[in-house]
Structures are given as structure tokens and as C-alpha cells.
CSV table of C-alpha atoms in Angstrom, one decimal:
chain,number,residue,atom,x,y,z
A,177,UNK,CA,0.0,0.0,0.0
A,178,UNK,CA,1.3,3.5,-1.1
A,179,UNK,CA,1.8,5.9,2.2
A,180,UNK,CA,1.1,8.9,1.5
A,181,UNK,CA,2.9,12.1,2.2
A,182,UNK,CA,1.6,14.8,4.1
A,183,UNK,CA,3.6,18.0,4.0
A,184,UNK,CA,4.5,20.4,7.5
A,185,UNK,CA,1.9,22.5,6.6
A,186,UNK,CA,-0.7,20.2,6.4
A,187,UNK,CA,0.1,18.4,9.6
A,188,UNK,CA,0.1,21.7,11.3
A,189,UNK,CA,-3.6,22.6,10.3
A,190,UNK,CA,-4.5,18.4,11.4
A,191,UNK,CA,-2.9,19.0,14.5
A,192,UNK,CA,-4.7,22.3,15.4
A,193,UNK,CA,-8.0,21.5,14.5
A,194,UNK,CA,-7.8,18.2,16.3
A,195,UNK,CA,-7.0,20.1,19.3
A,196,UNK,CA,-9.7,22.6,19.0
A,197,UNK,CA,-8.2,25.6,16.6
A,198,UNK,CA,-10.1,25.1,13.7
A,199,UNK,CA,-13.2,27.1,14.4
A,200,UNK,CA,-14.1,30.2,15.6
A,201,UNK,CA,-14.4,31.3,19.4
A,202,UNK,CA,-18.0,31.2,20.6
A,203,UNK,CA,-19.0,34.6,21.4
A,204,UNK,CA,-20.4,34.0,25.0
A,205,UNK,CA,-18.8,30.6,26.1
A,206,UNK,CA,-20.8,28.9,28.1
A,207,UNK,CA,-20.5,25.6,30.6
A,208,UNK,CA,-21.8,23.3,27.9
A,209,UNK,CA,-18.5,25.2,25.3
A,210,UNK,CA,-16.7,24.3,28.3
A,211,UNK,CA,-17.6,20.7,28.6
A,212,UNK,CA,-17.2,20.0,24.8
A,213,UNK,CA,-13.3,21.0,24.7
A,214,UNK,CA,-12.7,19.0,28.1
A,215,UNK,CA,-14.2,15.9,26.0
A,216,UNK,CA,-12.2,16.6,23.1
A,217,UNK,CA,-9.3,17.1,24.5
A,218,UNK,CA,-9.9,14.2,27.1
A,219,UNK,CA,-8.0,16.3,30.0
A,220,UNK,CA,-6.7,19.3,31.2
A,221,UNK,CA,-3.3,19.0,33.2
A,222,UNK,CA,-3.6,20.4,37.0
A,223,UNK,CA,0.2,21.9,38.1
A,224,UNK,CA,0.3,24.0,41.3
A,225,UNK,CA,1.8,27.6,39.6
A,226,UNK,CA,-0.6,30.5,40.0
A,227,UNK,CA,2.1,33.1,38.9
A,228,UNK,CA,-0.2,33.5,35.7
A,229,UNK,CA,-3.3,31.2,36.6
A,230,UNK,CA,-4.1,27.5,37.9
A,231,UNK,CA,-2.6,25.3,34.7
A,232,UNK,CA,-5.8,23.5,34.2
A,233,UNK,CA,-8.1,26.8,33.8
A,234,UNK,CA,-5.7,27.7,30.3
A,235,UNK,CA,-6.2,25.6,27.9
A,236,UNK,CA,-10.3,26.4,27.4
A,237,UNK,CA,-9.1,29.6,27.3
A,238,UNK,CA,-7.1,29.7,24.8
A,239,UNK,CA,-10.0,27.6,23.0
A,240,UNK,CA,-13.1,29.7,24.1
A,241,UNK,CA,-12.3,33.1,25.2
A,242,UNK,CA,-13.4,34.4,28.7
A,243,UNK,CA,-15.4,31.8,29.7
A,244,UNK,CA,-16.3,31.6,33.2
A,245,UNK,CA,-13.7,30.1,35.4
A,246,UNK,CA,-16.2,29.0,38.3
A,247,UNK,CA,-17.8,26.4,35.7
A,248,UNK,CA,-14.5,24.4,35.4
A,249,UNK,CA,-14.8,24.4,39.2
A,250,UNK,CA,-18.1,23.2,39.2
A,251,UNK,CA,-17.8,20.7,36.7
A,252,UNK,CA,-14.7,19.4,38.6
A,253,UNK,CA,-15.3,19.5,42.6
A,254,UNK,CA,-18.9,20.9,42.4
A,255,UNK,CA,-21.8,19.1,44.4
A,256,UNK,CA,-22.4,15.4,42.8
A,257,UNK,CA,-25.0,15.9,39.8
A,258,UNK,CA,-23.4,19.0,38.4
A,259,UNK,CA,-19.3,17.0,38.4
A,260,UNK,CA,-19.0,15.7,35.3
A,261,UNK,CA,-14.8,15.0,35.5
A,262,UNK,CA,-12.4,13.8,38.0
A,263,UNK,CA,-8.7,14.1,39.1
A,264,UNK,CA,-6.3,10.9,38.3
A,265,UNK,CA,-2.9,10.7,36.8
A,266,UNK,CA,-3.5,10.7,33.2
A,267,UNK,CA,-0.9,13.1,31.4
A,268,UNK,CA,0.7,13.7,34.9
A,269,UNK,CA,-1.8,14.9,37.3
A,270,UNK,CA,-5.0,15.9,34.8
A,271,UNK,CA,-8.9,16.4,35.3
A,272,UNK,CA,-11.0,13.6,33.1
A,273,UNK,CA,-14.3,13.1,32.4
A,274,UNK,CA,-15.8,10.5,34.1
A,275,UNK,CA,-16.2,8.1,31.1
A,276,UNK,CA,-12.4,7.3,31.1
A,277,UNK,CA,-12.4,6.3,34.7
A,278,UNK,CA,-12.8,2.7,33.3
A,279,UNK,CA,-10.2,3.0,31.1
A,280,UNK,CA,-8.0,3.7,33.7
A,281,UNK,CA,-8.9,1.1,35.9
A,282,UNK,CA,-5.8,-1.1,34.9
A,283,UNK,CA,-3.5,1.7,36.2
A,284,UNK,CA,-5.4,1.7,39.5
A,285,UNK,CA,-5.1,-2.0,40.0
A,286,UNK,CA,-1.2,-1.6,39.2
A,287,UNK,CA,-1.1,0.8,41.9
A,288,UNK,CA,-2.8,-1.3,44.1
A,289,UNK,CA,-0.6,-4.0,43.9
A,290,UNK,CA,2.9,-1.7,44.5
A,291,UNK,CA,3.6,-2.1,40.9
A,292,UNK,CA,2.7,2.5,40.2
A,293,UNK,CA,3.2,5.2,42.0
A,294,UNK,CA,6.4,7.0,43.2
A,295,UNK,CA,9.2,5.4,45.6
A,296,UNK,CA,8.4,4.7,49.1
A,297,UNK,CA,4.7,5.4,48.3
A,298,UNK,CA,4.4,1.6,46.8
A,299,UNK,CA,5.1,0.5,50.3
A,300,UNK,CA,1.7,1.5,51.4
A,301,UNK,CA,0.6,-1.6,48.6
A,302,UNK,CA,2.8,-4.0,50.7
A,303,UNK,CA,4.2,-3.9,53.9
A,304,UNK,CA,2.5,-0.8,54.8
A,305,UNK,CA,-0.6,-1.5,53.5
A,306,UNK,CA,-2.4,-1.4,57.1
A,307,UNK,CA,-1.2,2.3,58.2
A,308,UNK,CA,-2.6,3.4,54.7
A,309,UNK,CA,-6.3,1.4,55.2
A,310,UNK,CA,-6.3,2.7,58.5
A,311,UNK,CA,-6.7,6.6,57.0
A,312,UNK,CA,-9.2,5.2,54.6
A,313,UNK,CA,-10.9,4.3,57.7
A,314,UNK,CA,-10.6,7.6,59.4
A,315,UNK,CA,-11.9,9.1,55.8
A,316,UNK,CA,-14.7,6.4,56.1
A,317,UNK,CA,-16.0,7.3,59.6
A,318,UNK,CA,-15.3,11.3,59.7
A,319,UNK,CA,-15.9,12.0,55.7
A,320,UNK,CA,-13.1,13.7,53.5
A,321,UNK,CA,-10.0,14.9,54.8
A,322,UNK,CA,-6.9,16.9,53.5
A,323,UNK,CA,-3.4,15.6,54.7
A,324,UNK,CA,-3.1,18.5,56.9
A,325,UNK,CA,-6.3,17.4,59.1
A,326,UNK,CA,-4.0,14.4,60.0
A,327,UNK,CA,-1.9,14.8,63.2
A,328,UNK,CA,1.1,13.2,62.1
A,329,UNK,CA,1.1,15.2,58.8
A,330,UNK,CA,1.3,18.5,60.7
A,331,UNK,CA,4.1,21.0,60.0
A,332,UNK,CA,4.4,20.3,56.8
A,333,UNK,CA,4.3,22.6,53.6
A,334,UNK,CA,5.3,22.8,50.4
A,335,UNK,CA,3.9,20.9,47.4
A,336,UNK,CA,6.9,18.4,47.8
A,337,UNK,CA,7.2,18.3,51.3
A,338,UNK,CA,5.6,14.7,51.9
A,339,UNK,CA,4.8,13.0,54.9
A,340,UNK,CA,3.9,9.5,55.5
A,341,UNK,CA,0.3,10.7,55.4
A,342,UNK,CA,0.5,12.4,52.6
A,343,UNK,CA,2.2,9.0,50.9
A,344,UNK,CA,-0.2,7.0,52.1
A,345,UNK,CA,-2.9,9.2,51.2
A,346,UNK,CA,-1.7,9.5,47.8
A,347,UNK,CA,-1.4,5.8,47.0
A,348,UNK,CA,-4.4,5.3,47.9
A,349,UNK,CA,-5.2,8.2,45.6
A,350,UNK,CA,-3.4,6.5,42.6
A,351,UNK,CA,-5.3,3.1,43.8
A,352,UNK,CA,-8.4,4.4,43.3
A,353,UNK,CA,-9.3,4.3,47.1
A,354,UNK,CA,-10.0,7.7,47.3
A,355,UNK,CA,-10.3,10.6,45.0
A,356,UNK,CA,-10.7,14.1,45.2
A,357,UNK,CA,-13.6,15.5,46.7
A,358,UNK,CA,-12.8,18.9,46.8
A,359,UNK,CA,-9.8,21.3,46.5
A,360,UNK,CA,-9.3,24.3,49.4
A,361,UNK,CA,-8.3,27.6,48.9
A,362,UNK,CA,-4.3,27.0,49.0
A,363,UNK,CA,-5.2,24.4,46.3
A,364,UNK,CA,-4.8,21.5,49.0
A,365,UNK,CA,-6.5,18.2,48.0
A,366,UNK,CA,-9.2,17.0,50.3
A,367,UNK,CA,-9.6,13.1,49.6
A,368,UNK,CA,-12.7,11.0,50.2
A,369,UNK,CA,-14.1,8.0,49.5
A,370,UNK,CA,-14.2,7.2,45.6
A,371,UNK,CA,-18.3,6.4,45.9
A,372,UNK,CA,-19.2,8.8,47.7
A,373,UNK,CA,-17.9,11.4,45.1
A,374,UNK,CA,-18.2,9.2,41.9
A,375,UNK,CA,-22.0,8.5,40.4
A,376,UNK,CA,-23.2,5.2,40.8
A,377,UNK,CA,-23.5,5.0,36.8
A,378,UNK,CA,-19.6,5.6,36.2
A,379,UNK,CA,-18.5,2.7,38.9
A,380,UNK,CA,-21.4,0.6,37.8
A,381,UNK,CA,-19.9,0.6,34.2
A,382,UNK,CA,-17.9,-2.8,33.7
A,383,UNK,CA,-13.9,-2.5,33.6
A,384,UNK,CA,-12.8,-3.1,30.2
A,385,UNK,CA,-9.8,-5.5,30.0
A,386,UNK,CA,-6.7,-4.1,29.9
A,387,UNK,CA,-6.1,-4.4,25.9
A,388,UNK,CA,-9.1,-3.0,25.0
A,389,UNK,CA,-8.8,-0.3,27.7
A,390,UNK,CA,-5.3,0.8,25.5
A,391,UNK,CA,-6.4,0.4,22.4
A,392,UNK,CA,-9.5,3.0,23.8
A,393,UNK,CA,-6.7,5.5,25.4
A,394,UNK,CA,-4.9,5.3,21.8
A,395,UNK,CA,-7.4,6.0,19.8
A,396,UNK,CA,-8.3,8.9,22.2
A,397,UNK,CA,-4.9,10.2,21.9
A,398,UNK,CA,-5.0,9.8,17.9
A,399,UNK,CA,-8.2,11.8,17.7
A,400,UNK,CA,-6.8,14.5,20.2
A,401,UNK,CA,-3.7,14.6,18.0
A,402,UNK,CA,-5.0,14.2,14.3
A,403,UNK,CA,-2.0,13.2,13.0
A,404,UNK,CA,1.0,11.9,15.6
A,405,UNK,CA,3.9,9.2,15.5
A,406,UNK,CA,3.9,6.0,17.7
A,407,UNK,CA,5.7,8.2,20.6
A,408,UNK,CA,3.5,11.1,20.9
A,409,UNK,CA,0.0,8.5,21.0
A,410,UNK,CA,1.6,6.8,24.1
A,411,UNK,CA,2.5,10.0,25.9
A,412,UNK,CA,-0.9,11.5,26.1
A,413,UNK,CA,-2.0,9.0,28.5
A,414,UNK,CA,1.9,7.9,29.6
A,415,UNK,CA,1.0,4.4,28.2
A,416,UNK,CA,4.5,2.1,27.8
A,417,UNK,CA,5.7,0.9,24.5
A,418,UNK,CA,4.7,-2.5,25.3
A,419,UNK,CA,1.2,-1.3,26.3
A,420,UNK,CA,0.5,0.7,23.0
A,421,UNK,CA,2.0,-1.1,20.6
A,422,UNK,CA,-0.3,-3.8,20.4
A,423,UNK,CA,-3.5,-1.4,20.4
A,424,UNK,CA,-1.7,0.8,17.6
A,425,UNK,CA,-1.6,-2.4,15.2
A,426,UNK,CA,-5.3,-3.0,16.0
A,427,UNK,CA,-6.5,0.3,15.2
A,428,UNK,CA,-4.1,0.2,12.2
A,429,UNK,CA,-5.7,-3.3,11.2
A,430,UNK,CA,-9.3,-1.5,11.6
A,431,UNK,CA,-8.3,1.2,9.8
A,432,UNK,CA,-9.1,3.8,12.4
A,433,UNK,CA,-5.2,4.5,12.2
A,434,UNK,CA,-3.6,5.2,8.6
A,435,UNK,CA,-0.3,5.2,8.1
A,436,UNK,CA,1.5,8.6,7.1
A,437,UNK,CA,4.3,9.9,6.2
A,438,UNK,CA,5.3,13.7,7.1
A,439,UNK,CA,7.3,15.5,4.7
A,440,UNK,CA,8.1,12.4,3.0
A,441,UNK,CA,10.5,11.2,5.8
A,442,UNK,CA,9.1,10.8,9.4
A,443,UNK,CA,6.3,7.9,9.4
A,444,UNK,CA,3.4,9.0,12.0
A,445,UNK,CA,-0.3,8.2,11.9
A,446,UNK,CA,-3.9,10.1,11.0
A,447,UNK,CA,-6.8,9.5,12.4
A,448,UNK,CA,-9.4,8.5,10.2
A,449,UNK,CA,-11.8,11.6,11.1
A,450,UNK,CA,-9.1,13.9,11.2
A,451,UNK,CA,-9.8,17.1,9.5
A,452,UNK,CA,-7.9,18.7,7.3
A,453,UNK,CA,-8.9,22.3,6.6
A,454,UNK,CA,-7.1,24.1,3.7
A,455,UNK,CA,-6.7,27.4,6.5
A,456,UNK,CA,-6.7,27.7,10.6
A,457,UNK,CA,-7.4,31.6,11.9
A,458,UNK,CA,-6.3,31.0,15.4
A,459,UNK,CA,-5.4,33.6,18.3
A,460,UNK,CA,-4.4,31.9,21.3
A,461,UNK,CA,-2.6,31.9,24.3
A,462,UNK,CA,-0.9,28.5,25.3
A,463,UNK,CA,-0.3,27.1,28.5
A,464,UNK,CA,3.4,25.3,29.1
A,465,UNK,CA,0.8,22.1,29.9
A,466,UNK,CA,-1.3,22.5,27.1
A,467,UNK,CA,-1.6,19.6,25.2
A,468,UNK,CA,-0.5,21.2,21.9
A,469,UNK,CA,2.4,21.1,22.6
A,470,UNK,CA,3.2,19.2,25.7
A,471,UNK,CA,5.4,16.9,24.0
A,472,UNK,CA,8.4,19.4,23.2
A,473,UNK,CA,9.7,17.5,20.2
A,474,UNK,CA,6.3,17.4,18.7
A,475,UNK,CA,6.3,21.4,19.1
A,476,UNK,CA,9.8,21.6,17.4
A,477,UNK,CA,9.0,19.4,14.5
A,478,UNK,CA,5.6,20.7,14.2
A,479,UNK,CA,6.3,24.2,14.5
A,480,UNK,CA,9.9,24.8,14.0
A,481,UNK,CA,9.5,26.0,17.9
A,482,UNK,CA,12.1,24.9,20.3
A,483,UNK,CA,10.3,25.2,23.6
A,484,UNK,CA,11.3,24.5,27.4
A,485,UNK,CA,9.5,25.8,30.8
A,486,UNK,CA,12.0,27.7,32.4
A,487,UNK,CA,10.5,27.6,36.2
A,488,UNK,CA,13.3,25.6,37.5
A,489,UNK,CA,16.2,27.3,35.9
A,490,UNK,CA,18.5,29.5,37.9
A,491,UNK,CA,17.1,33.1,37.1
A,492,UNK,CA,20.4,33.7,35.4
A,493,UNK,CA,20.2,31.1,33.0
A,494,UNK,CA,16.8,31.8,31.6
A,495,UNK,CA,16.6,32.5,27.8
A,496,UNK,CA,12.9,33.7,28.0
A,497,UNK,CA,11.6,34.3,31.6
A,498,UNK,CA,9.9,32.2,34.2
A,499,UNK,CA,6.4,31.6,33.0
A,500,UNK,CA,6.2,32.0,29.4
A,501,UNK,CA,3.5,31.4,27.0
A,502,UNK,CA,4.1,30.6,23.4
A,503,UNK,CA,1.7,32.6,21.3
A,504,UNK,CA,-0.4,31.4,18.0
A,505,UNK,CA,-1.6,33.4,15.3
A,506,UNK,CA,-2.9,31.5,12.6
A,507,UNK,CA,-1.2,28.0,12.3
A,508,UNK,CA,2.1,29.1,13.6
A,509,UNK,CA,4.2,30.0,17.2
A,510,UNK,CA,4.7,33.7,16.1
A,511,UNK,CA,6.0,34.6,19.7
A,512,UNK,CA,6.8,33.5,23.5
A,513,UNK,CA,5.2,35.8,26.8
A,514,UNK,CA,6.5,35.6,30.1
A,515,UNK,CA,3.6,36.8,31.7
A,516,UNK,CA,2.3,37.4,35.4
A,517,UNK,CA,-0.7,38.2,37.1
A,518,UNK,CA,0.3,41.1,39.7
A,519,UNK,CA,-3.3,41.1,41.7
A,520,UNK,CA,-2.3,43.2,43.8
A,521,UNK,CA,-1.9,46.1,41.1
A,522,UNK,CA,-4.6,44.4,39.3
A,523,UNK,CA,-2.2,44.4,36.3
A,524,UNK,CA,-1.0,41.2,33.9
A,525,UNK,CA,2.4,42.1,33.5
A,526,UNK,CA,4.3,41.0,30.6
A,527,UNK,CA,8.0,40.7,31.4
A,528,UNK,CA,9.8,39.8,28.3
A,529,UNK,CA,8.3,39.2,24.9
A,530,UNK,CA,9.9,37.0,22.0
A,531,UNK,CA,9.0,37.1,18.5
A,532,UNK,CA,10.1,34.5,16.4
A,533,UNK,CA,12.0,35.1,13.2
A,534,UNK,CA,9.3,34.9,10.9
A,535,UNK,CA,6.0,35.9,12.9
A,536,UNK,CA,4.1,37.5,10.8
A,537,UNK,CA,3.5,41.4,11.1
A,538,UNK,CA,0.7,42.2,12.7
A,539,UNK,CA,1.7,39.7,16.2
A,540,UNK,CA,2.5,42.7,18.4
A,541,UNK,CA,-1.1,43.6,17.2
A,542,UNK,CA,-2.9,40.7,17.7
A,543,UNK,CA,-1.0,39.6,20.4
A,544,UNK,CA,-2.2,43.0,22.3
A,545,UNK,CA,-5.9,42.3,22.0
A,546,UNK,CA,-5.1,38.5,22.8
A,547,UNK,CA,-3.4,40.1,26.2
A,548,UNK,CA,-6.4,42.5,26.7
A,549,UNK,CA,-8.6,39.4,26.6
A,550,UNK,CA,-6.6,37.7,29.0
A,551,UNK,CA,-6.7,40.4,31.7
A,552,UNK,CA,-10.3,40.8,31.2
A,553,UNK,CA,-10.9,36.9,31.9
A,554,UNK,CA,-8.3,36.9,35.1
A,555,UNK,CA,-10.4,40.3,36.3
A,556,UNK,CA,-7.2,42.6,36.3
A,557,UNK,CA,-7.6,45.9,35.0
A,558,UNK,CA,-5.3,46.1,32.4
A,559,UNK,CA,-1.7,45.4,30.7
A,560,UNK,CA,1.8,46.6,31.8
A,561,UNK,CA,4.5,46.3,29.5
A,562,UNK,CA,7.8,45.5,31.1
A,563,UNK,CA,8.7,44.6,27.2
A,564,UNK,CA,7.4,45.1,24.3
């Protein structure tokens, strides 16, 4: 069978539209806007940075426009009948919607057996199994708790700054134990019991076996993607090679996957209902945990766009700021932001700006109104310009 070739330009506008780009911003986004790009995108990533905002409120964002912020809260930690997602490692710590909880059981019962999770938190599967069942008890009798309600957890701080609680807590967590019931103001979990948050329909829905459950989570990832290579399918939903191989030959065997070759070189796959429009008008913002470009290599090749977060880095060794946001106008990365929200002076500050060599000429334009928007949505008054 021929494969055919599919130019850089192409794969760009596949790419984009599968993730949301290809049509215009509704003009009053509204929770059911909202809902629709958490289900196409299958997650939104949840990091604990509020320089700019929370991670997981950017990406509908940069997909709707100023929609309203308390409806991703509702739909995520709201009262039972109005949740439709839930918090489980997915893509790194992510919000879901509840109709992949079964496909992620597998990971759960890995978990559960000491075989996921990080370091000494598998202990809690094994030989200290009974100190973690006895918080699930206290959760049980008393109702959801946050790692700080727990005595021996206290005096603690920092996102990294475990105790044995906290581990315990969290295996449980990535054992499907417990989930999140809510989140306090500091952005602390507070854990409960997995039935008493989840609907009875989602746990009453039979657990898929493990191979069907990957081939399901690959040909989520191919949809979100359009157009991706073995690698990048895996990584949305951190699936091993030896877990997605088998479900990328059986959705190439069903024809759901066709093989493709970009710019006549790199072999990758397209998604059967991917679009392929002949022009993308996008404007947009992007988080460093959006999923367009997550996967940095995918960026690069994609977009000619080498990209790396720069939070860690020693202030001296930064090349474009702390929290910077690559910009897209059209089908292209036409800049980089380092952007933060000063509420204090009710400002978004912009503290370095990037253009790339070839952005187009009206990005300082565009980019202006795109920043205008932004402040409007995080309820700031208006821009400063430390660069521009």
C-alpha cells in the first residue's frame, strides 16, 4: 500500500484542528462550550503555579475566550450531579471526564498491587498496607480529609514536602481508594471516598480489559492529536511501548489509524476523522501544559518552535523568563510571553516578549488584543508592558 505524504503545513492545520483551533471562538462561552473541549481534548493537566493562573483553567481559554472560570470548578469539585470530570494521573496529574475512569482502571489495580506510583509510596501496597487502610478508615468514619487534618502530617508545607500521610494518602489516591472530593483555597487536596464522590452510573460501568482499555486510550490520543507518531500517541496518556504497541496495530488493522508519512520522511499516523482544513485563523494563548504542545519534540517538529518551561532554571540562566507562554496566530508560534498576574496592582504584567523570526507582522497587534482578553478573563484591570 502506497503511504502517502503529508507535507509540514498540512500536519500543522491536522494538529490544530484536532486540538480545537479550527473554528471560531464562541461569542459568550458557556459551561456546555466548556464541557465540549474537556471531551475533546480528554484532560486538562492540573500543576500548582498560580504566577499567571491554575494550569488547568488555560487551555479552554485559549480555546473559548473568557469563559467563566467557576464552571470548570463546578464541573470538577462541584456538588455530585453537576461533576462531570475527576482528578487521576492521566498526562501527569490531569482532570478527566468520568467516562475514562474505566479505562484507567488497569492503572489503579497496578497501583494497588505496589507495581505504580512513586518510591516509598508503593510501600503503602505491601508492607505498609495497614497504616494506609487505617486513613481510609478515618476518611470512612469522619468524611473527606486533607493531609493537613491528619496529626502526624502536621508542620508540613510545600507541594513536595511529603509526609507519611500524605504518601499513604496518595497511594491510595493512585489506587483508586480515594479521589478528590474537593480542592481548598491554597489548592490543598481534600480526599474521600471514591463512591461517595463518583456517580453510581460511572462505577457501575464494567472495567474493560486491559487491551481493550489501551487500544481505547490510543485512539483517544489519535483523535486529540489528528496526526501523531507511535511516541507522541503513548505519551498523552503515559502508556508504555509495550502497552500501546499492540493497540496501535489493531486500530491500524481496523483502519481507524492510517499510516503517514510527514514531509516524506518521518512515518506517523492520521486519524481517520481527522480534519484537514485548507486554513486555521487561530489567536491563542498557550499554557506550558497545554496539550498542543506538551510533548516538546512534537512542538519543534511541528512548528519549527524549540520550547522549554524555564521555572526551574536558575534566574540567570533563563533564555525567555519564568512563565512564558508561546503565542499562536494563525497556524504558527509567532511569539513566547513571560507573563504574570500582579493582583495586587490588578495588572497582567508582561516581562519579556519573543518574537520568532518569521512571525508575521501584525503579532504585536494581535497579540495586544489576545493580552487584553486575558486580563479581562483573570479580572485585572489592564496590561503593563515591562517589554514590548
Amino acid at each position: 500500500m502506497e503511504i502517502e505524504r503529508i507535507g509540514l503545513p498540512l500536519a500543522r492545520r491536522i494538529a490544530l484542528a484536532a486540538q480545537g483551533f479550527g473554528r471560531s471562538r464562541p461569542e459568550t462561552p458557556d459551561i456546555g462550550h466548556l464541557r465540549r473541549t474537556v471531551e475533546r481534548l480528554h484532560l486538562h493537566q492540573i500543576d500548582s503555579v498560580n504566577v499567571l493562573s491554575r494550569a488547568h483553567y488555560l487551555p479552554a481559554f485559549s480555546r473559548l475566550g473568557s469563559y467563566d472560570r467557576a464552571d470548570l470548578d463546578t464541573l470538577s469539585w462541584g456538588p455530585k450531579p453537576q461533576r462531570k470530570l475527576f482528578e487521576y494521573w492521566a498526562h501527569e496529574a490531569s482532570l478527566l471526564p468520568f467516562d475514562i475512569h474505566p479505562l484507567l482502571r488497569w492503572r489503579m489495580a497496578s497501583a494497588d498491587r505496589g507495581e505504580t506510583g512513586w518510591g516509598r509510596m508503593r510501600l503503602y501496597a505491601t508492607e505498609r498496607r495497614a497504616e494506609a487502610m487505617a486513613l481510609l478508615e478515618r476518611i470512612r468514619q469522619e468524611g473527606p480529609l486533607a493531609a493537613s487534618d491528619f496529626e502526624a502530617h502536621k508542620g508540613q508545607s510545600g507541594w513536595w514536602e511529603w509526609s507519611d500521610t500524605k504518601r499513604a494518602l496518595e497511594w491510595l489516591f493512585w489506587a483508586g481508594h480515594i479521589t478528590t472530593a474537593t480542592r481548598r483555597r491554597s489548592f490543598e487536596r481534600v480526599y474521600d471516598l471514591t463512591e461517595r464522590v463518583f456517580p453510581g452510573a460511572v462505577l457501575a460501568v464494567p472495567t474493560p480489559s486491559e487491551a481493550d482499555a489501551h487500544r481505547t486510550l490510543i485512539e483517544r490520543a489519535a483523535r486529540a492529536h489528528g496526526i501523531a507518531t507511535d511516541k507522541e500517541l503513548r505519551d498523552y496518556f503515559r502508556q508504555s511501548p509495550e502497552q500501546a504497541r499492540p493497540a496501535i496495530a489493531a486500530l491500524a488493522e481496523d483502519g481507524v489509524l492510517v499510516p503517514v508519512a510527514i514531509e516524506g520522511k518521518r512515518h506517523a499516523w492520521l486519524h481517520r476523522e481527522a480534519r484537514r482544513p485548507r486554513r486555521i485563523e487561530a489567536r491563542a494563548l498557550l499554557a506550558p501544559f497545554d496539550p498542543l504542545i506538551w510533548e516538546r519534540d512534537r512542538t519543534e517538529r511541528l512548528f519549527d518552535f524549540h520550547y522549554r518551561i524555564e521555572i526551574y532554571v536558575p534566574a540567570e540562566r533563563r533564555r525567555h523568563g519564568y512563565y512564558v507562554l508561546p503565542f499562536l496566530l494563525g497556524d504558527r508560534l509567532a511569539a513566547r510571553v513571560d507573563l504574570k498576574a500582579d493582583r495586587t496592582a490588578s495588572r497582567l504584567i508582561v516581562q519579556s516578549l519573543h518574537l520568532e523570526a518569521e512571525a508575521p507582522s501584525h503579532t504585536r497587534e494581535a497579540l495586544k488584543a489576545e493580552l487584553d482578553e486575558m486580563a479581562r478573563w483573570l479580572e485585572l484591570d489592564g496590561v503593563h508592558f515591562v517589554q514590548m
